[in-house]
Amino acid sequence: MRYHYLSFLFLMLLISCTDRSYVYEVETLSIEPNNAEKDKEKTTEQYLNIVYANLFQTALSPNQLVDMTETITSIGDKQLAYETILAKLITDPSIAIPSNEEMRADLDLFISDTYKRFLVRLPSEAEKSWWKNYIKVRPNLTPDLVYFAFASSNEYYYY
Amino acid sequence: MTASATISMPYILPSGRLFARTGQAMASHVVLVIFGGGVRHQEAIGQRYLTSQNLEIEGNIMYNMLTGEAPDIKIVYGTDTADGQPGGNPINAVLNTTLQEQGTLFPEVRYSAGGTGHFGGLSTAVSGYYGLSQQGLQQRPLHPTIFEYLRRFGGYRATDTWFIGNGIGNSTPLLNHSIYQGFGADYGGNFFAPNVTFGQQGEDYLLGAKIFHPEEELDPIRQMQAFLNHNFLAEGKEIPNLKNTDEEKQSIKEFIKEVFERQATDQIARPPVMDNGDLSTISYATEVLRWFKPKLTVINMSAVDSCHASFTGYLQSLHRGDHAIGFLWKYIQTQIPEMAGNTTLLVMPEHGRNLDPNGILDENDWLSFDHDSDPNSRRIFTMMAGPNVPSNLVVGSENNPVGDAADIALTIADILGVKNEVINTGLMSGSARSLFDRI
């Protein structure tokens, strides 16, 4: 009899334990702006700071920024001025850029990385498809030309 | 007997108009030198050298431009002599015949409205309009510039019109186009501040810039840019630009490259004396003329503004400005066959300087002069030479002023055949007239 009583109590104890423990975790979500939200022009200083950081993965020094800004100001056509400075920067051997082989070894990764690096967003499927096809059929197209196109695009000039 | 015929070919302007030019061009090219910095009338046209310093020494220190004998004592405006006398060696004349004799001089022109500040003067010169915004600096001209008028009504390309600035200060780089609706950057002139573009900053950040192969590299770049730009262009968002065509952009980039190369091998034409920024600016300007052969080139000088603190420096700069203009005119006539004989040269200070000194003494104990809109600072001159310009003619006098600072832009429009179109916009100051209509 005593054994049945203890078994009953144990059973009741099990049934009464209804509290559950919850573990909350944070899911990693990538939030990048889409291009339609970029409606502010970068100043010359902003453009230079950002393009330098994007190309070299290091910050532009204040003195360099002043000199580069003055150089841009000395040329009337800003688009041309930016392109010319950019064409100088990409000749610098210390530029952080994948090799042609690395680019072609994983085009998906290269395209995504390039969009994130320059346009701070991921490419759409249509964009990814266009780029993959464009690069594949042009064996002579090198990463520096792709970087040049991104850094001199209109979207890059806005934030 | 031979017969000649002119066939007019229609061309489509950016505005979509055909046959916009209704006037007859008087010359194929115009070069305007803004003798900037504020030229005091007494030492220039007046040839009174040191009389403002209570020294009865007169003379002409601008003998490439003006007719008159140079001072014969107290020479401080030249280069240093071998025995160390500062400025004691006058610079030899470049021209055998003065511009005054070659062309027409308006010795008493008036800067008739607004304050006599550099930006206001420059803005008036390039736009024919005196108005400025409240902010003044860091503001583009409110009304269209002559670059925009020429491109819109004359159908000229961006590289047909150039503004060569003495530097990047004083908002000078903003003078190549206005903010006026319907004109603006799309019709702006190209601009260089060559002492910066080709100076140390340019050497650091432009020299060695990659020139892309047109087909193998540039074409793919443009295709990739076009893809990237597609959405943005639909919303009208793009990097500000002057609508240089791809061909023009390539030409400008090659020009930059060539100037650096010519600079390294000392091939750039230099005035016989080149010891200040104005002379350097003029030297680079000859490169622009040689390469692009523009329809309009505006060159700004500024060194005479040293007169705020040094009358001696001012005299030296005045003398060098004249030297620069003489060199430039000779270079056009002897080194650029496409421009020789069909270029009109215009020279005008953007404003004058005060009658009374400011009290600052220089190394010779001579007094300095500012420019703060007193009647003397409104006295300027205009000079022109070239095809269809009467030679050896002086129009106006101290008691009979003829001409206005706002005239020069309309005069350029007149020379290049778009005067009526510009007048019909109603956007120039009411005082503006073509100088040819004032003769």
XYZ file of C-alpha atoms in Angstrom:
598
model
C 0.000 0.000 0.000
C 2.771 2.363 0.929
C 4.553 1.572 -2.343
C 1.415 2.537 -4.352
C 1.139 5.763 -2.446
C 4.716 6.772 -3.265
C 4.242 5.830 -6.915
C 1.146 7.984 -7.064
C 2.999 10.926 -5.562
C 5.870 10.559 -8.030
C 3.440 10.406 -10.929
C 1.671 13.538 -9.731
C 5.027 15.252 -9.402
C 5.886 14.468 -12.986
C 2.525 15.679 -14.282
C 2.722 18.889 -12.304
C 6.133 19.875 -13.825
C 4.767 21.850 -16.789
C 7.310 24.726 -16.885
C 9.359 24.792 -20.075
C 12.672 26.420 -20.533
C 13.116 28.700 -23.575
C 16.413 29.458 -25.223
C 16.438 32.620 -27.343
C 18.999 33.013 -30.117
C 19.714 35.758 -32.644
C 19.444 34.825 -36.261
C 22.014 36.568 -38.448
C 20.225 38.702 -41.013
C 22.075 40.774 -43.566
C 20.414 44.184 -44.030
C 21.766 46.208 -46.915
C 20.097 49.207 -48.477
C 18.702 48.808 -51.931
C 19.807 51.215 -54.595
C 16.521 53.123 -54.673
C 17.181 54.415 -51.176
C 20.476 56.017 -52.163
C 19.446 59.572 -52.820
C 22.221 61.657 -51.301
C 25.270 62.648 -53.303
C 28.591 61.944 -51.687
C 30.762 64.981 -51.243
C 34.142 64.859 -52.910
C 35.721 64.133 -49.533
C 33.260 61.318 -48.829
C 33.791 59.828 -52.251
C 37.561 59.873 -51.900
C 37.582 58.492 -48.371
C 35.261 55.667 -49.291
C 36.809 54.747 -52.628
C 40.252 54.666 -51.071
C 39.040 52.440 -48.245
C 37.231 50.188 -50.704
C 40.261 49.786 -52.933
C 43.006 49.554 -50.350
C 41.096 48.359 -47.271
C 42.807 51.076 -45.296
C 42.015 54.686 -44.488
C 43.148 57.694 -46.481
C 45.372 60.057 -44.512
C 44.099 63.616 -43.908
C 46.917 65.111 -45.982
C 46.208 62.795 -48.868
C 42.538 63.685 -48.642
C 43.255 67.416 -48.872
C 45.584 66.992 -51.838
C 43.262 64.641 -53.668
C 40.284 66.930 -53.070
C 42.215 69.891 -54.474
C 43.181 67.847 -57.496
C 39.540 66.965 -58.129
C 38.537 70.614 -57.686
C 41.072 71.681 -60.300
C 39.208 69.766 -63.012
C 35.827 71.027 -64.181
C 34.187 67.770 -65.181
C 33.770 65.884 -61.904
C 32.966 62.590 -63.593
C 36.169 62.851 -65.569
C 38.121 63.930 -62.514
C 36.926 60.966 -60.479
C 37.682 58.570 -63.304
C 41.176 59.971 -63.725
C 42.020 59.718 -60.031
C 40.546 56.236 -59.989
C 42.638 55.277 -63.009
C 45.677 56.367 -61.026
C 44.678 54.499 -57.850
C 44.117 51.179 -59.607
C 47.694 51.248 -60.878
C 48.917 51.119 -57.270
C 50.299 47.639 -56.570
C 49.039 47.728 -52.987
C 45.408 47.707 -54.093
C 43.417 44.913 -52.401
C 42.019 43.132 -55.400
C 41.575 39.456 -56.299
C 43.543 38.022 -59.163
C 41.896 37.123 -62.446
C 42.128 33.444 -61.512
C 40.547 34.027 -58.112
C 37.742 35.998 -59.695
C 36.943 33.305 -62.214
C 37.306 30.440 -59.726
C 34.194 31.555 -57.842
C 32.208 34.120 -59.766
C 29.281 34.033 -57.344
C 31.553 34.989 -54.495
C 33.380 37.662 -56.507
C 30.155 39.292 -57.635
C 28.601 39.271 -54.179
C 31.780 40.567 -52.582
C 32.123 43.318 -55.156
C 28.537 44.485 -54.679
C 28.979 44.467 -50.917
C 32.327 46.237 -51.101
C 31.300 49.038 -53.421
C 27.519 49.301 -53.338
C 26.895 48.040 -49.791
C 24.211 45.639 -50.944
C 23.809 42.207 -52.405
C 23.150 41.778 -56.104
C 19.730 40.694 -57.230
C 19.482 37.387 -59.038
C 19.155 39.258 -62.322
C 22.262 41.309 -61.584
C 24.205 38.218 -60.525
C 23.196 36.430 -63.685
C 24.179 39.379 -65.902
C 27.602 39.689 -64.313
C 28.343 35.977 -64.408
C 27.518 35.840 -68.064
C 29.369 39.069 -68.836
C 32.583 37.971 -67.145
C 32.461 34.398 -68.434
C 32.310 35.364 -72.095
C 35.137 37.891 -71.735
C 38.296 36.039 -70.781
C 40.339 39.248 -71.011
C 38.169 41.147 -68.562
C 40.216 41.669 -65.413
C 39.056 42.490 -61.863
C 40.569 45.979 -62.003
C 38.237 46.897 -64.862
C 35.267 45.576 -62.891
C 36.337 47.533 -59.822
C 36.802 50.637 -61.959
C 33.285 50.292 -63.352
C 31.776 49.898 -59.888
C 33.724 52.798 -58.357
C 32.792 55.095 -61.227
C 29.141 54.114 -61.392
C 26.414 56.557 -60.522
C 25.107 54.351 -57.723
C 28.511 54.478 -56.075
C 28.340 58.269 -56.041
C 25.187 58.176 -53.918
C 24.448 56.838 -50.493
C 37.833 84.878 -111.656
C 36.901 82.283 -109.132
C 33.600 81.734 -107.511
C 33.133 80.531 -104.002
C 30.105 79.092 -102.303
C 29.249 78.390 -98.718
C 27.279 75.299 -97.886
C 25.568 75.364 -94.533
C 25.184 71.971 -92.937
C 22.472 71.541 -90.353
C 23.526 70.349 -86.933
C 21.454 69.377 -83.963
C 22.121 71.240 -80.773
C 21.731 69.773 -77.315
C 18.600 71.915 -77.162
C 17.339 70.132 -80.253
C 17.421 73.269 -82.395
C 18.813 73.482 -85.882
C 20.705 76.429 -87.319
C 20.795 78.247 -84.016
C 23.447 80.731 -84.955
C 21.796 83.648 -86.690
C 24.757 85.995 -86.570
C 27.894 86.065 -88.649
C 30.975 85.061 -86.685
C 33.730 87.683 -86.758
C 36.458 85.257 -85.739
C 36.788 81.516 -85.240
C 38.285 81.699 -81.765
C 38.142 84.036 -78.796
C 40.620 84.241 -75.951
C 39.594 86.381 -72.999
C 42.243 87.168 -70.421
C 40.734 88.481 -67.223
C 43.588 90.614 -65.918
C 42.343 89.650 -62.518
C 43.189 90.663 -59.054
C 42.089 94.279 -59.335
C 44.088 96.593 -61.583
C 44.319 100.177 -60.422
C 43.592 102.433 -63.340
C 46.334 104.930 -62.515
C 49.241 102.522 -62.908
C 47.739 100.780 -65.961
C 45.981 103.023 -68.454
C 47.145 106.151 -66.613
C 50.817 105.131 -66.793
C 51.472 107.056 -63.604
C 53.848 104.526 -62.119
C 54.828 105.991 -58.734
C 52.800 109.192 -58.567
C 50.440 107.611 -56.025
C 53.477 107.379 -53.717
C 54.169 111.118 -53.967
C 57.002 110.493 -56.417
C 56.733 112.330 -59.685
C 57.802 109.348 -61.723
C 55.499 108.324 -64.531
C 55.805 105.658 -67.197
C 54.264 102.637 -68.864
C 55.101 99.278 -67.346
C 52.659 97.411 -69.622
C 54.407 98.000 -72.907
C 53.170 94.872 -74.688
C 49.628 96.087 -74.312
C 49.848 99.848 -74.111
C 51.688 102.446 -76.083
C 53.931 104.668 -73.989
C 57.443 105.059 -72.677
C 58.587 103.036 -69.722
C 59.795 104.774 -66.545
C 63.507 105.495 -66.579
C 64.240 105.702 -62.861
C 63.246 103.825 -59.703
C 62.813 100.589 -61.615
C 61.427 97.924 -59.279
C 59.015 96.004 -61.481
C 61.403 93.782 -63.445
C 63.622 90.898 -62.461
C 66.512 91.216 -60.049
C 69.685 92.624 -61.523
C 72.993 90.813 -61.500
C 74.208 93.099 -58.732
C 71.175 92.246 -56.637
C 68.878 95.216 -57.180
C 65.356 93.811 -56.657
C 63.216 94.217 -59.762
C 65.718 96.489 -61.412
C 65.819 94.687 -64.718
C 62.694 95.383 -66.832
C 61.418 92.439 -68.867
C 61.907 92.944 -72.574
C 58.816 93.527 -74.688
C 57.548 90.405 -76.428
C 55.472 92.158 -79.088
C 56.926 94.477 -81.672
C 53.618 96.280 -81.976
C 51.523 96.961 -78.909
C 48.064 95.464 -78.637
C 46.748 99.005 -78.395
C 48.112 99.676 -81.865
C 46.963 96.309 -83.177
C 43.427 96.694 -81.889
C 40.910 98.816 -80.026
C 41.256 100.153 -76.496
C 38.368 101.220 -74.290
C 40.345 103.078 -71.615
C 37.435 104.077 -69.376
C 35.061 101.184 -68.835
C 32.887 101.049 -65.737
C 32.145 98.272 -63.299
C 28.755 99.835 -62.829
C 26.949 97.747 -60.216
C 27.593 95.524 -57.243
C 30.621 95.378 -55.014
C 34.100 95.294 -56.480
C 35.007 91.845 -55.205
C 36.922 89.250 -57.172
C 34.151 86.683 -57.466
C 31.571 89.300 -58.366
C 33.889 90.713 -61.015
C 34.701 87.330 -62.488
C 31.078 86.270 -62.413
C 30.057 89.464 -64.192
C 32.757 88.964 -66.812
C 31.680 85.437 -67.698
C 27.925 85.965 -67.394
C 27.314 89.605 -68.346
C 25.179 89.823 -65.226
C 26.015 91.654 -62.007
C 23.754 89.788 -59.631
C 25.144 87.529 -56.955
C 23.454 85.394 -54.372
C 23.399 86.456 -50.737
C 26.069 83.908 -49.999
C 28.457 85.197 -52.633
C 31.240 82.663 -52.432
C 30.692 78.942 -52.880
C 27.884 79.814 -55.248
C 27.840 79.434 -58.982
C 26.754 82.367 -61.137
C 23.012 82.889 -60.955
C 22.619 83.629 -64.644
C 24.088 81.654 -67.557
C 27.729 82.059 -68.409
C 29.087 82.691 -71.870
C 30.159 79.038 -71.956
C 26.548 77.964 -71.624
C 25.277 80.489 -74.141
C 27.822 79.341 -76.697
C 27.159 75.662 -76.178
C 23.416 76.056 -76.165
C 23.028 78.524 -78.998
C 26.211 77.862 -80.930
C 26.134 74.082 -80.736
C 29.690 73.925 -79.448
C 31.079 70.879 -77.688
C 32.264 70.997 -74.100
C 35.911 70.943 -75.178
C 35.291 73.963 -77.416
C 34.965 76.138 -74.317
C 37.542 76.361 -71.530
C 38.044 78.331 -68.373
C 41.648 78.298 -67.182
C 41.740 79.398 -63.578
C 44.658 80.836 -61.674
C 43.871 78.459 -58.819
C 41.055 76.802 -56.939
C 40.491 79.524 -54.339
C 37.887 82.258 -54.347
C 35.286 79.903 -55.887
C 37.045 80.196 -59.249
C 36.231 76.576 -60.192
C 32.526 77.417 -59.933
C 32.612 79.910 -62.773
C 32.423 77.451 -65.656
C 28.653 77.246 -65.499
C 25.668 78.724 -63.736
C 22.777 77.218 -61.828
C 20.223 78.763 -64.165
C 17.438 76.393 -65.129
C 17.691 75.236 -68.712
C 21.425 75.975 -68.823
C 23.802 74.723 -66.111
C 26.321 71.902 -66.135
C 24.979 70.327 -69.318
C 26.240 73.402 -71.193
C 29.201 74.248 -68.983
C 32.740 74.928 -70.100
C 35.622 72.688 -69.185
C 37.863 73.943 -66.411
C 41.428 73.455 -65.318
C 43.337 75.168 -62.548
C 46.561 74.031 -64.186
C 48.891 75.090 -61.402
C 47.096 72.466 -59.308
C 46.205 69.945 -62.022
C 49.786 69.825 -63.233
C 51.428 70.903 -59.990
C 52.511 68.705 -57.097
C 48.992 67.458 -56.333
C 48.470 66.514 -59.950
C 51.803 64.747 -60.083
C 50.861 62.764 -56.992
C 47.357 61.789 -58.024
C 47.026 62.134 -61.798
C 50.446 61.457 -63.248
C 50.582 57.843 -64.362
C 46.811 57.404 -64.432
C 45.993 54.476 -66.630
C 44.715 55.386 -70.084
C 42.390 52.560 -71.026
C 42.538 51.002 -74.458
C 39.440 52.327 -76.237
C 38.145 48.985 -77.503
C 39.710 46.386 -75.253
C 39.244 48.141 -71.933
C 37.130 51.281 -72.197
C 34.276 49.673 -74.114
C 33.742 46.955 -71.489
C 34.006 49.575 -68.735
C 31.312 51.684 -70.370
C 29.116 48.587 -70.821
C 29.510 47.641 -67.171
C 28.870 51.236 -66.072
C 25.791 51.381 -68.285
C 24.440 48.240 -66.658
C 25.135 49.581 -63.185
C 23.757 53.000 -64.034
C 20.584 51.777 -65.646
C 18.314 52.226 -62.635
C 19.974 55.403 -61.478
C 19.800 57.113 -64.833
C 16.083 56.383 -64.918
C 15.788 58.444 -61.751
C 18.045 61.173 -63.096
C 20.808 60.521 -60.591
C 24.315 60.744 -61.968
C 27.721 62.146 -61.161
C 27.770 65.879 -62.060
C 29.433 66.286 -65.418
C 29.692 68.639 -68.344
C 28.444 66.237 -70.977
C 31.858 65.763 -72.470
C 31.424 62.918 -74.938
C 33.425 59.734 -74.440
C 35.701 60.924 -77.226
C 36.191 64.274 -75.506
C 36.858 62.625 -72.156
C 39.445 60.402 -73.729
C 41.022 63.434 -75.352
C 41.179 65.289 -72.024
C 42.764 62.284 -70.318
C 45.335 62.005 -73.085
C 45.940 65.730 -72.803
C 46.644 65.416 -69.078
C 49.046 62.592 -69.790
C 50.814 64.534 -72.510
C 51.204 67.680 -70.427
C 52.930 65.660 -67.715
C 55.200 64.118 -70.334
C 55.990 67.476 -71.927
C 56.564 68.942 -68.487
C 59.053 66.207 -67.663
C 60.973 66.894 -70.862
C 60.701 70.678 -70.581
C 58.722 71.045 -73.799
C 55.956 73.282 -72.492
C 56.132 76.774 -73.915
C 57.161 79.294 -71.299
C 57.220 83.075 -71.339
C 60.796 84.416 -71.343
C 60.320 85.223 -67.655
C 58.227 82.843 -65.587
C 58.433 83.638 -61.928
C 54.866 83.887 -60.707
C 51.575 82.004 -60.802
C 50.020 84.085 -63.575
C 52.886 83.348 -65.939
C 52.656 79.679 -65.080
C 48.898 79.732 -65.724
C 49.450 81.341 -69.127
C 52.122 78.783 -69.936
C 49.702 75.914 -69.288
C 46.972 77.779 -71.147
C 49.062 77.567 -74.302
C 48.948 73.787 -73.915
C 45.155 73.883 -73.791
C 45.075 76.105 -76.865
C 47.543 73.909 -78.732
C 45.649 70.696 -77.975
C 41.974 71.669 -78.103
C 42.025 74.868 -80.191
C 38.934 75.987 -78.312
C 36.355 78.381 -79.688
C 36.419 80.219 -76.367
C 39.174 80.229 -73.791
C 38.869 82.364 -70.670
C 42.043 82.732 -68.628
C 42.080 84.265 -65.182
C 45.104 85.921 -63.625
C 45.251 87.243 -60.072
C 48.755 88.208 -58.968
C 48.130 91.968 -58.956
C 46.008 91.446 -55.871
C 49.265 91.563 -53.933
C 48.488 95.289 -53.941
C 46.557 94.777 -50.700
C 49.881 94.616 -48.890
C 52.682 95.404 -51.345
C 52.647 98.136 -53.946
C 56.024 96.970 -55.176
C 54.702 93.432 -55.658
C 51.699 94.890 -57.437
C 53.881 96.745 -59.943
C 55.867 93.586 -60.562
C 52.682 91.596 -61.115
C 51.241 94.243 -63.431
C 54.414 94.110 -65.493
C 54.304 90.298 -65.578
C 50.624 90.233 -66.491
C 51.460 92.360 -69.513
C 54.382 90.055 -70.276
C 52.051 87.045 -70.053
C 49.534 88.560 -72.445
C 52.209 89.543 -74.940
C 53.637 86.024 -74.831
C 50.194 84.454 -75.229
C 49.277 86.578 -78.238
C 52.604 85.904 -79.914
C 52.264 82.175 -79.231
C 48.809 82.064 -80.820
C 50.007 83.918 -83.883
C 53.210 81.937 -84.380
C 52.704 78.477 -82.878
C 49.073 77.538 -83.513
C 48.388 77.819 -87.243
C 44.715 76.925 -86.789
C 44.224 79.955 -84.532
C 46.652 82.444 -86.062
C 44.876 85.262 -87.839
C 41.397 84.135 -86.810
C 41.471 84.636 -83.052
C 40.198 87.645 -81.178
C 41.986 88.529 -77.941
C 40.077 90.369 -75.231
C 41.669 91.700 -72.058
C 39.835 93.181 -69.096
C 40.474 93.440 -65.344
C 37.551 92.129 -63.292
C 37.524 95.422 -61.348
C 39.831 98.248 -60.333
C 41.324 99.398 -57.028
C 40.688 102.262 -54.635
C 41.956 105.780 -55.138
C 43.166 106.079 -51.547
C 45.708 103.772 -49.931
C 45.005 101.503 -46.990
C 47.990 102.531 -44.894
C 50.041 99.358 -45.277
C 53.642 100.068 -46.241
C 55.780 97.669 -48.226
C 59.552 97.165 -48.368
C 59.970 100.439 -50.278
C 57.730 102.294 -47.832
C 55.101 102.564 -50.509
C 51.414 102.465 -49.658
C 49.082 99.660 -50.628
C 45.580 99.767 -52.080
C 42.430 97.687 -51.536
C 39.302 97.483 -53.638
C 36.101 98.183 -51.766
C 33.770 99.674 -54.327
C 34.929 103.282 -54.288
C 34.480 105.057 -57.671
C 38.112 104.435 -58.617
C 37.719 100.691 -58.120
C 34.941 100.813 -60.723
C 37.318 102.171 -63.366
C 38.585 99.408 -65.638
C 39.624 99.082 -69.268
C 38.940 96.679 -72.075
C 41.186 95.910 -74.986
C 40.582 93.776 -78.031
C 42.591 92.753 -81.059
C 41.993 90.372 -83.916
C 39.947 90.027 -87.092
C 37.370 92.741 -87.685
C 38.658 94.762 -84.745
C 39.630 98.303 -85.774
C 43.319 98.892 -85.213
C 44.861 101.744 -83.285
C 41.508 102.965 -82.076
C 40.762 104.399 -78.633
C 37.086 104.646 -77.669
C 36.164 106.809 -74.698
C 38.085 108.938 -72.232
C 38.100 109.853 -68.564
C 35.394 112.453 -69.154
C 33.528 110.214 -71.549
C 33.527 106.641 -70.227
C 32.475 104.077 -72.799
C 31.824 100.465 -71.932
C 30.683 98.319 -69.042
C 32.161 95.287 -67.318
C 29.069 93.341 -68.365
C 29.893 93.990 -72.037
C 32.567 91.380 -72.408
C 30.322 88.290 -72.397
C 27.989 89.790 -74.980
C 30.977 90.884 -77.049
C 32.167 87.262 -77.137
C 28.680 86.171 -78.172
C 28.816 88.792 -80.904
C 32.204 87.662 -82.179
C 31.067 84.039 -82.327
C 27.728 84.826 -83.927
C 25.144 84.267 -81.179
C 24.585 87.804 -79.938
C 20.895 87.976 -80.818
C 20.113 84.656 -79.186
C 21.832 85.801 -75.996
C 20.073 89.183 -75.982
C 16.746 87.469 -76.517
C 17.141 85.491 -73.301
C 16.968 88.776 -71.392
C 19.358 87.308 -68.831
C 22.253 89.756 -69.115
C 22.407 93.021 -67.218
C 20.618 95.889 -68.893
C 23.909 97.758 -69.203
C 25.515 95.017 -71.316
C 26.237 95.781 -74.956
C 28.628 94.347 -77.459
C 31.733 96.496 -77.577
C 31.426 96.455 -81.347
C 28.160 98.316 -80.916
C 29.920 100.920 -78.795
C 32.538 101.786 -81.407
